[in-house]
PDB file of C-alpha atoms in Angstrom:
ATOM      1  CA  UNK A   1      25.150 117.974 153.008  1.00 51.00           C
ATOM      2  CA  UNK A   2      22.096 115.853 152.198  1.00 59.00           C
ATOM      3  CA  UNK A   3      22.632 116.046 148.424  1.00 85.00           C
ATOM      4  CA  UNK A   4      19.394 117.739 147.409  1.00 93.00           C
ATOM      5  CA  UNK A   5      19.377 120.153 144.490  1.00 95.00           C
ATOM      6  CA  UNK A   6      16.637 122.193 142.891  1.00 97.00           C
ATOM      7  CA  UNK A   7      16.541 123.539 139.357  1.00 96.00           C
ATOM      8  CA  UNK A   8      16.206 126.138 138.105  1.00 97.00           C
ATOM      9  CA  UNK A   9      17.135 128.515 140.950  1.00 96.00           C
ATOM     10  CA  UNK A  10      15.266 131.397 139.335  1.00 97.00           C
ATOM     11  CA  UNK A  11      12.613 131.522 136.637  1.00 97.00           C
ATOM     12  CA  UNK A  12      10.383 134.170 135.105  1.00 97.00           C
ATOM     13  CA  UNK A  13       7.449 132.905 133.064  1.00 97.00           C
ATOM     14  CA  UNK A  14       4.309 134.264 131.474  1.00 97.00           C
ATOM     15  CA  UNK A  15       0.775 133.705 132.702  1.00 97.00           C
ATOM     16  CA  UNK A  16      -0.797 130.631 131.154  1.00 97.00           C
ATOM     17  CA  UNK A  17       2.410 128.762 130.362  1.00 96.00           C
ATOM     18  CA  UNK A  18       3.300 125.402 131.931  1.00 96.00           C
ATOM     19  CA  UNK A  19       6.339 125.302 134.200  1.00 97.00           C
ATOM     20  CA  UNK A  20       8.216 122.347 135.672  1.00 98.00           C
ATOM     21  CA  UNK A  21      10.495 122.556 138.679  1.00 98.00           C
ATOM     22  CA  UNK A  22      12.903 119.740 139.452  1.00 98.00           C
ATOM     23  CA  UNK A  23      14.131 118.335 142.737  1.00 97.00           C
ATOM     24  CA  UNK A  24      16.975 115.835 142.705  1.00 97.00           C
ATOM     25  CA  UNK A  25      18.376 113.896 145.653  1.00 95.00           C
ATOM     26  CA  UNK A  26      21.380 111.623 145.816  1.00 92.00           C
ATOM     27  CA  UNK A  27      20.669 109.738 149.055  1.00 83.00           C
ATOM     28  CA  UNK A  28      17.803 107.423 148.106  1.00 85.00           C
ATOM     29  CA  UNK A  29      15.329 108.869 150.604  1.00 86.00           C
ATOM     30  CA  UNK A  30      11.796 107.598 150.254  1.00 86.00           C
ATOM     31  CA  UNK A  31       9.868 110.709 151.339  1.00 88.00           C
ATOM     32  CA  UNK A  32       9.960 113.943 149.351  1.00 92.00           C
ATOM     33  CA  UNK A  33       7.907 117.124 149.634  1.00 94.00           C
ATOM     34  CA  UNK A  34       7.193 120.349 147.763  1.00 97.00           C
ATOM     35  CA  UNK A  35       6.448 123.516 149.763  1.00 97.00           C
ATOM     36  CA  UNK A  36       5.895 127.120 148.804  1.00 97.00           C
ATOM     37  CA  UNK A  37       6.942 130.053 150.943  1.00 96.00           C
ATOM     38  CA  UNK A  38       4.926 133.269 150.945  1.00 94.00           C
ATOM     39  CA  UNK A  39       5.022 136.274 153.309  1.00 89.00           C
ATOM     40  CA  UNK A  40       2.497 135.897 156.104  1.00 87.00           C
ATOM     41  CA  UNK A  41       1.897 132.224 155.301  1.00 91.00           C
ATOM     42  CA  UNK A  42       5.194 130.571 156.101  1.00 92.00           C
ATOM     43  CA  UNK A  43       5.767 127.276 154.327  1.00 95.00           C
ATOM     44  CA  UNK A  44       2.744 125.454 152.924  1.00 95.00           C
ATOM     45  CA  UNK A  45       2.712 121.908 151.615  1.00 95.00           C
ATOM     46  CA  UNK A  46       1.801 121.499 147.933  1.00 97.00           C
ATOM     47  CA  UNK A  47       2.360 117.787 147.243  1.00 96.00           C
ATOM     48  CA  UNK A  48       4.370 114.976 148.713  1.00 93.00           C
ATOM     49  CA  UNK A  49       5.609 111.526 147.770  1.00 93.00           C
ATOM     50  CA  UNK A  50       6.087 108.293 149.706  1.00 87.00           C
ATOM     51  CA  UNK A  51       7.905 106.525 146.907  1.00 88.00           C
ATOM     52  CA  UNK A  52       8.105 106.005 143.164  1.00 92.00           C
ATOM     53  CA  UNK A  53       4.726 106.780 141.579  1.00 91.00           C
ATOM     54  CA  UNK A  54       3.259 107.250 145.064  1.00 92.00           C
ATOM     55  CA  UNK A  55       2.174 110.864 145.587  1.00 94.00           C
ATOM     56  CA  UNK A  56      -0.536 112.761 147.419  1.00 92.00           C
ATOM     57  CA  UNK A  57      -1.917 116.278 147.775  1.00 94.00           C
ATOM     58  CA  UNK A  58      -1.011 118.816 150.402  1.00 93.00           C
ATOM     59  CA  UNK A  59      -2.977 121.832 151.605  1.00 91.00           C
ATOM     60  CA  UNK A  60      -2.401 124.057 148.534  1.00 96.00           C
ATOM     61  CA  UNK A  61      -2.360 121.583 145.642  1.00 96.00           C
ATOM     62  CA  UNK A  62      -4.790 123.321 143.244  1.00 96.00           C
ATOM     63  CA  UNK A  63      -3.051 124.229 139.985  1.00 96.00           C
ATOM     64  CA  UNK A  64      -0.097 121.922 140.656  1.00 97.00           C
ATOM     65  CA  UNK A  65       0.768 118.358 139.712  1.00 97.00           C
ATOM     66  CA  UNK A  66       3.748 116.174 140.575  1.00 97.00           C
ATOM     67  CA  UNK A  67       5.493 113.125 139.265  1.00 97.00           C
ATOM     68  CA  UNK A  68       8.028 110.728 140.682  1.00 97.00           C
ATOM     69  CA  UNK A  69       9.200 108.157 138.166  1.00 95.00           C
ATOM     70  CA  UNK A  70      12.552 107.610 139.903  1.00 95.00           C
ATOM     71  CA  UNK A  71      13.468 107.674 143.582  1.00 93.00           C
ATOM     72  CA  UNK A  72      15.907 110.526 143.057  1.00 95.00           C
ATOM     73  CA  UNK A  73      13.664 112.936 141.128  1.00 97.00           C
ATOM     74  CA  UNK A  74      10.475 114.703 142.215  1.00 97.00           C
ATOM     75  CA  UNK A  75       8.997 117.080 139.640  1.00 98.00           C
ATOM     76  CA  UNK A  76       6.502 119.868 140.345  1.00 98.00           C
ATOM     77  CA  UNK A  77       4.460 121.153 137.389  1.00 98.00           C
ATOM     78  CA  UNK A  78       2.374 124.297 137.245  1.00 97.00           C
ATOM     79  CA  UNK A  79      -0.074 123.316 134.566  1.00 93.00           C
ATOM     80  CA  UNK A  80      -0.972 126.898 133.566  1.00 96.00           C
ATOM     81  CA  UNK A  81       0.951 129.435 135.603  1.00 97.00           C
ATOM     82  CA  UNK A  82      -0.922 132.281 137.315  1.00 97.00           C
ATOM     83  CA  UNK A  83       0.347 135.368 139.136  1.00 97.00           C
ATOM     84  CA  UNK A  84      -0.812 133.856 142.451  1.00 97.00           C
ATOM     85  CA  UNK A  85       1.801 131.139 141.935  1.00 97.00           C
ATOM     86  CA  UNK A  86       4.626 133.664 142.127  1.00 97.00           C
ATOM     87  CA  UNK A  87       6.497 132.318 145.128  1.00 97.00           C
ATOM     88  CA  UNK A  88       9.623 130.619 146.397  1.00 97.00           C
ATOM     89  CA  UNK A  89       9.372 126.841 146.071  1.00 98.00           C
ATOM     90  CA  UNK A  90      11.254 124.464 148.321  1.00 97.00           C
ATOM     91  CA  UNK A  91      11.777 120.764 147.943  1.00 97.00           C
ATOM     92  CA  UNK A  92      12.503 118.689 151.045  1.00 93.00           C
ATOM     93  CA  UNK A  93      13.448 115.136 151.918  1.00 91.00           C
ATOM     94  CA  UNK A  94      12.584 113.486 155.190  1.00 84.00           C
ATOM     95  CA  UNK A  95      15.527 112.191 157.170  1.00 71.00           C
ATOM     96  CA  UNK A  96      12.953 110.019 158.917  1.00 62.00           C
ATOM     97  CA  UNK A  97      14.627 108.556 161.981  1.00 58.00           C
ATOM     98  CA  UNK A  98      13.104 108.139 165.410  1.00 49.00           C
ATOM     99  CA  UNK A  99      15.556 110.734 166.668  1.00 47.00           C
ATOM    100  CA  UNK A 100      14.626 113.328 164.102  1.00 57.00           C
ATOM    101  CA  UNK A 101      11.538 113.346 161.954  1.00 65.00           C
ATOM    102  CA  UNK A 102      12.609 116.603 160.340  1.00 77.00           C
ATOM    103  CA  UNK A 103      13.457 117.563 156.797  1.00 86.00           C
ATOM    104  CA  UNK A 104      16.444 118.633 154.787  1.00 89.00           C
ATOM    105  CA  UNK A 105      15.524 121.375 152.340  1.00 93.00           C
ATOM    106  CA  UNK A 106      16.881 122.358 148.973  1.00 95.00           C
ATOM    107  CA  UNK A 107      18.005 125.915 148.288  1.00 96.00           C
ATOM    108  CA  UNK A 108      14.737 126.891 146.648  1.00 97.00           C
ATOM    109  CA  UNK A 109      13.431 128.090 143.272  1.00 97.00           C
ATOM    110  CA  UNK A 110      12.232 131.661 142.981  1.00 97.00           C
ATOM    111  CA  UNK A 111       9.408 131.709 140.414  1.00 98.00           C
ATOM    112  CA  UNK A 112       7.900 134.896 139.048  1.00 97.00           C
ATOM    113  CA  UNK A 113       4.777 134.731 136.888  1.00 97.00           C
ATOM    114  CA  UNK A 114       4.222 137.902 134.838  1.00 96.00           C
TER     115      UNK A 114
ATOM    116  CA  UNK B   1      -7.127 127.350 159.127  1.00 72.00           C
ATOM    117  CA  UNK B   2      -3.660 127.974 160.534  1.00 83.00           C
ATOM    118  CA  UNK B   3      -2.851 125.019 162.800  1.00 93.00           C
ATOM    119  CA  UNK B   4       0.574 126.391 163.764  1.00 96.00           C
ATOM    120  CA  UNK B   5       0.838 130.091 164.541  1.00 96.00           C
ATOM    121  CA  UNK B   6       3.718 132.407 165.186  1.00 96.00           C
ATOM    122  CA  UNK B   7       2.031 135.628 166.216  1.00 92.00           C
ATOM    123  CA  UNK B   8       5.131 137.817 166.266  1.00 95.00           C
ATOM    124  CA  UNK B   9       6.282 138.630 162.707  1.00 95.00           C
ATOM    125  CA  UNK B  10       9.523 140.130 164.017  1.00 97.00           C
ATOM    126  CA  UNK B  11      11.736 140.375 167.092  1.00 98.00           C
ATOM    127  CA  UNK B  12      14.681 142.672 167.761  1.00 98.00           C
ATOM    128  CA  UNK B  13      17.252 141.819 170.452  1.00 98.00           C
ATOM    129  CA  UNK B  14      20.590 143.173 171.616  1.00 98.00           C
ATOM    130  CA  UNK B  15      23.635 140.964 171.270  1.00 98.00           C
ATOM    131  CA  UNK B  16      24.273 138.923 174.413  1.00 97.00           C
ATOM    132  CA  UNK B  17      20.671 139.059 175.582  1.00 98.00           C
ATOM    133  CA  UNK B  18      18.041 136.317 175.418  1.00 98.00           C
ATOM    134  CA  UNK B  19      15.826 135.846 172.355  1.00 98.00           C
ATOM    135  CA  UNK B  20      12.464 134.171 172.955  1.00 98.00           C
ATOM    136  CA  UNK B  21      10.435 133.056 169.957  1.00 98.00           C
ATOM    137  CA  UNK B  22       6.938 131.758 170.512  1.00 98.00           C
ATOM    138  CA  UNK B  23       4.664 129.330 168.686  1.00 98.00           C
ATOM    139  CA  UNK B  24       1.104 128.113 169.314  1.00 98.00           C
ATOM    140  CA  UNK B  25      -0.682 125.135 167.796  1.00 97.00           C
ATOM    141  CA  UNK B  26      -4.273 123.979 167.699  1.00 96.00           C
ATOM    142  CA  UNK B  27      -4.101 120.343 166.532  1.00 92.00           C
ATOM    143  CA  UNK B  28      -3.974 118.034 169.559  1.00 92.00           C
ATOM    144  CA  UNK B  29      -2.672 115.225 167.322  1.00 89.00           C
ATOM    145  CA  UNK B  30       0.685 116.988 166.930  1.00 91.00           C
ATOM    146  CA  UNK B  31       3.303 115.114 168.927  1.00 89.00           C
ATOM    147  CA  UNK B  32       6.607 116.267 167.473  1.00 90.00           C
ATOM    148  CA  UNK B  33       7.806 119.846 167.136  1.00 93.00           C
ATOM    149  CA  UNK B  34      10.747 121.438 165.384  1.00 93.00           C
ATOM    150  CA  UNK B  35      12.394 124.786 164.834  1.00 96.00           C
ATOM    151  CA  UNK B  36      14.024 125.757 161.548  1.00 96.00           C
ATOM    152  CA  UNK B  37      16.250 128.701 160.760  1.00 97.00           C
ATOM    153  CA  UNK B  38      16.347 130.356 157.354  1.00 96.00           C
ATOM    154  CA  UNK B  39      18.801 132.820 155.876  1.00 96.00           C
ATOM    155  CA  UNK B  40      17.964 134.811 152.710  1.00 93.00           C
ATOM    156  CA  UNK B  41      18.355 132.889 149.434  1.00 90.00           C
ATOM    157  CA  UNK B  42      18.857 129.599 151.302  1.00 94.00           C
ATOM    158  CA  UNK B  43      16.597 126.736 152.304  1.00 95.00           C
ATOM    159  CA  UNK B  44      15.475 126.336 155.921  1.00 95.00           C
ATOM    160  CA  UNK B  45      17.854 124.357 158.119  1.00 93.00           C
ATOM    161  CA  UNK B  46      16.924 122.200 161.093  1.00 91.00           C
ATOM    162  CA  UNK B  47      17.751 123.745 164.458  1.00 94.00           C
ATOM    163  CA  UNK B  48      16.223 121.755 167.306  1.00 93.00           C
ATOM    164  CA  UNK B  49      13.256 119.479 167.988  1.00 91.00           C
ATOM    165  CA  UNK B  50      11.198 118.133 170.865  1.00 93.00           C
ATOM    166  CA  UNK B  51       8.886 115.195 171.312  1.00 90.00           C
ATOM    167  CA  UNK B  52       5.615 115.578 173.186  1.00 91.00           C
ATOM    168  CA  UNK B  53       6.874 113.207 175.888  1.00 91.00           C
ATOM    169  CA  UNK B  54       9.332 115.920 176.960  1.00 93.00           C
ATOM    170  CA  UNK B  55       8.862 119.503 178.109  1.00 95.00           C
ATOM    171  CA  UNK B  56      12.374 120.753 177.415  1.00 97.00           C
ATOM    172  CA  UNK B  57      15.219 120.046 175.035  1.00 95.00           C
ATOM    173  CA  UNK B  58      18.547 121.831 175.050  1.00 96.00           C
ATOM    174  CA  UNK B  59      21.318 122.065 172.475  1.00 94.00           C
ATOM    175  CA  UNK B  60      24.069 124.543 173.251  1.00 97.00           C
ATOM    176  CA  UNK B  61      22.653 128.064 173.178  1.00 98.00           C
ATOM    177  CA  UNK B  62      19.258 126.817 171.996  1.00 98.00           C
ATOM    178  CA  UNK B  63      16.500 125.484 174.251  1.00 98.00           C
ATOM    179  CA  UNK B  64      12.976 124.533 173.231  1.00 98.00           C
ATOM    180  CA  UNK B  65      10.199 124.412 175.814  1.00 98.00           C
ATOM    181  CA  UNK B  66       6.889 122.643 175.277  1.00 97.00           C
ATOM    182  CA  UNK B  67       3.700 123.303 177.259  1.00 97.00           C
ATOM    183  CA  UNK B  68       1.225 120.698 176.038  1.00 96.00           C
ATOM    184  CA  UNK B  69      -1.699 121.888 178.106  1.00 96.00           C
ATOM    185  CA  UNK B  70      -1.387 125.369 176.627  1.00 97.00           C
ATOM    186  CA  UNK B  71      -0.453 124.016 173.176  1.00 97.00           C
ATOM    187  CA  UNK B  72       2.510 126.359 173.198  1.00 98.00           C
ATOM    188  CA  UNK B  73       6.196 126.056 172.520  1.00 97.00           C
ATOM    189  CA  UNK B  74       9.034 128.514 172.668  1.00 98.00           C
ATOM    190  CA  UNK B  75      12.630 128.725 171.494  1.00 98.00           C
ATOM    191  CA  UNK B  76      15.164 130.423 173.741  1.00 98.00           C
ATOM    192  CA  UNK B  77      18.513 131.573 172.377  1.00 98.00           C
ATOM    193  CA  UNK B  78      21.061 132.538 175.024  1.00 98.00           C
ATOM    194  CA  UNK B  79      23.220 134.495 174.464  1.00 98.00           C
ATOM    195  CA  UNK B  80      21.989 135.915 171.167  1.00 98.00           C
ATOM    196  CA  UNK B  81      24.591 136.634 168.489  1.00 98.00           C
ATOM    197  CA  UNK B  82      24.387 138.753 165.307  1.00 97.00           C
ATOM    198  CA  UNK B  83      24.774 135.564 163.246  1.00 97.00           C
ATOM    199  CA  UNK B  84      21.469 134.360 164.713  1.00 98.00           C
ATOM    200  CA  UNK B  85      19.657 137.008 162.673  1.00 98.00           C
ATOM    201  CA  UNK B  86      17.364 134.998 160.382  1.00 98.00           C
ATOM    202  CA  UNK B  87      13.778 133.873 159.926  1.00 97.00           C
ATOM    203  CA  UNK B  88      12.736 131.182 162.413  1.00 98.00           C
ATOM    204  CA  UNK B  89       9.958 128.743 161.587  1.00 97.00           C
ATOM    205  CA  UNK B  90       8.125 126.583 164.064  1.00 96.00           C
ATOM    206  CA  UNK B  91       6.834 123.255 162.688  1.00 94.00           C
ATOM    207  CA  UNK B  92       4.728 120.373 163.982  1.00 93.00           C
ATOM    208  CA  UNK B  93       3.985 116.821 162.968  1.00 88.00           C
ATOM    209  CA  UNK B  94       1.619 114.044 163.998  1.00 83.00           C
ATOM    210  CA  UNK B  95       4.222 111.306 163.866  1.00 70.00           C
ATOM    211  CA  UNK B  96       2.062 108.593 165.294  1.00 61.00           C
ATOM    212  CA  UNK B  97      -0.861 109.207 162.949  1.00 50.00           C
ATOM    213  CA  UNK B  98      -1.619 108.861 159.258  1.00 48.00           C
ATOM    214  CA  UNK B  99       0.123 112.165 158.490  1.00 49.00           C
ATOM    215  CA  UNK B 100       3.506 110.687 159.386  1.00 54.00           C
ATOM    216  CA  UNK B 101       6.337 112.803 158.095  1.00 69.00           C
ATOM    217  CA  UNK B 102       4.294 115.819 157.006  1.00 83.00           C
ATOM    218  CA  UNK B 103       5.305 119.017 158.725  1.00 89.00           C
ATOM    219  CA  UNK B 104       2.943 121.940 159.258  1.00 92.00           C
ATOM    220  CA  UNK B 105       4.783 125.255 159.546  1.00 95.00           C
ATOM    221  CA  UNK B 106       4.054 128.559 161.207  1.00 96.00           C
ATOM    222  CA  UNK B 107       4.324 131.901 159.439  1.00 96.00           C
ATOM    223  CA  UNK B 108       7.851 132.587 160.664  1.00 96.00           C
ATOM    224  CA  UNK B 109       9.444 135.224 162.917  1.00 97.00           C
ATOM    225  CA  UNK B 110      12.225 137.498 161.685  1.00 97.00           C
ATOM    226  CA  UNK B 111      14.876 137.753 164.410  1.00 98.00           C
ATOM    227  CA  UNK B 112      17.330 140.647 164.280  1.00 98.00           C
ATOM    228  CA  UNK B 113      20.219 140.661 166.751  1.00 98.00           C
ATOM    229  CA  UNK B 114      21.927 144.050 167.013  1.00 96.00           C
ATOM    230  CA  UNK B 115      25.651 144.272 167.885  1.00 93.00           C
TER     231      UNK B 115
END
């Protein structure tokens, strides 16, 4: 187990409220990612991080911000939640070896915006 | 613009038979490809990968084939088992370029293996 946890696992929030999702890893990996999963779209990259205070936008970053003040924590904030942000959010860390450039994913956060 | 496409939303197969999941990509910079498996209420888990310098990679019942000229890859599962029932995502990365580490995923294919 790669030691990656997401919190909360489920959340219901009202339109217009800010929401923060947390991703925590215990293995000191440099690269971390936030994806959202939606039917018909698969997994789409929201934001990613190459290290502490080093972040960049993915393909669906509008309405989201991230912060990484410590190696182990990568926070995703919905600044003012909208119904279109109802989704399942996954955090991932890159195992980043020449043998496998793949990710290890967290268990996900199911967010419902009402 | 969907750079990685899985055109079959679902696939149904009998236990013991072969499952073939397909994936197409458009970005010629992609040089590393992966398959992930996802069960309900869990995160995706890595299944198998292939580098663009190869055309086949095998791991037990799972084999991935890559056709670079057609920009197409496929995952073969032989023999299929009921426990293989899950959503399968194809993913691609341009490892050698500036987008190192970022994976682009397809839409997913729901595989159902009937006993």
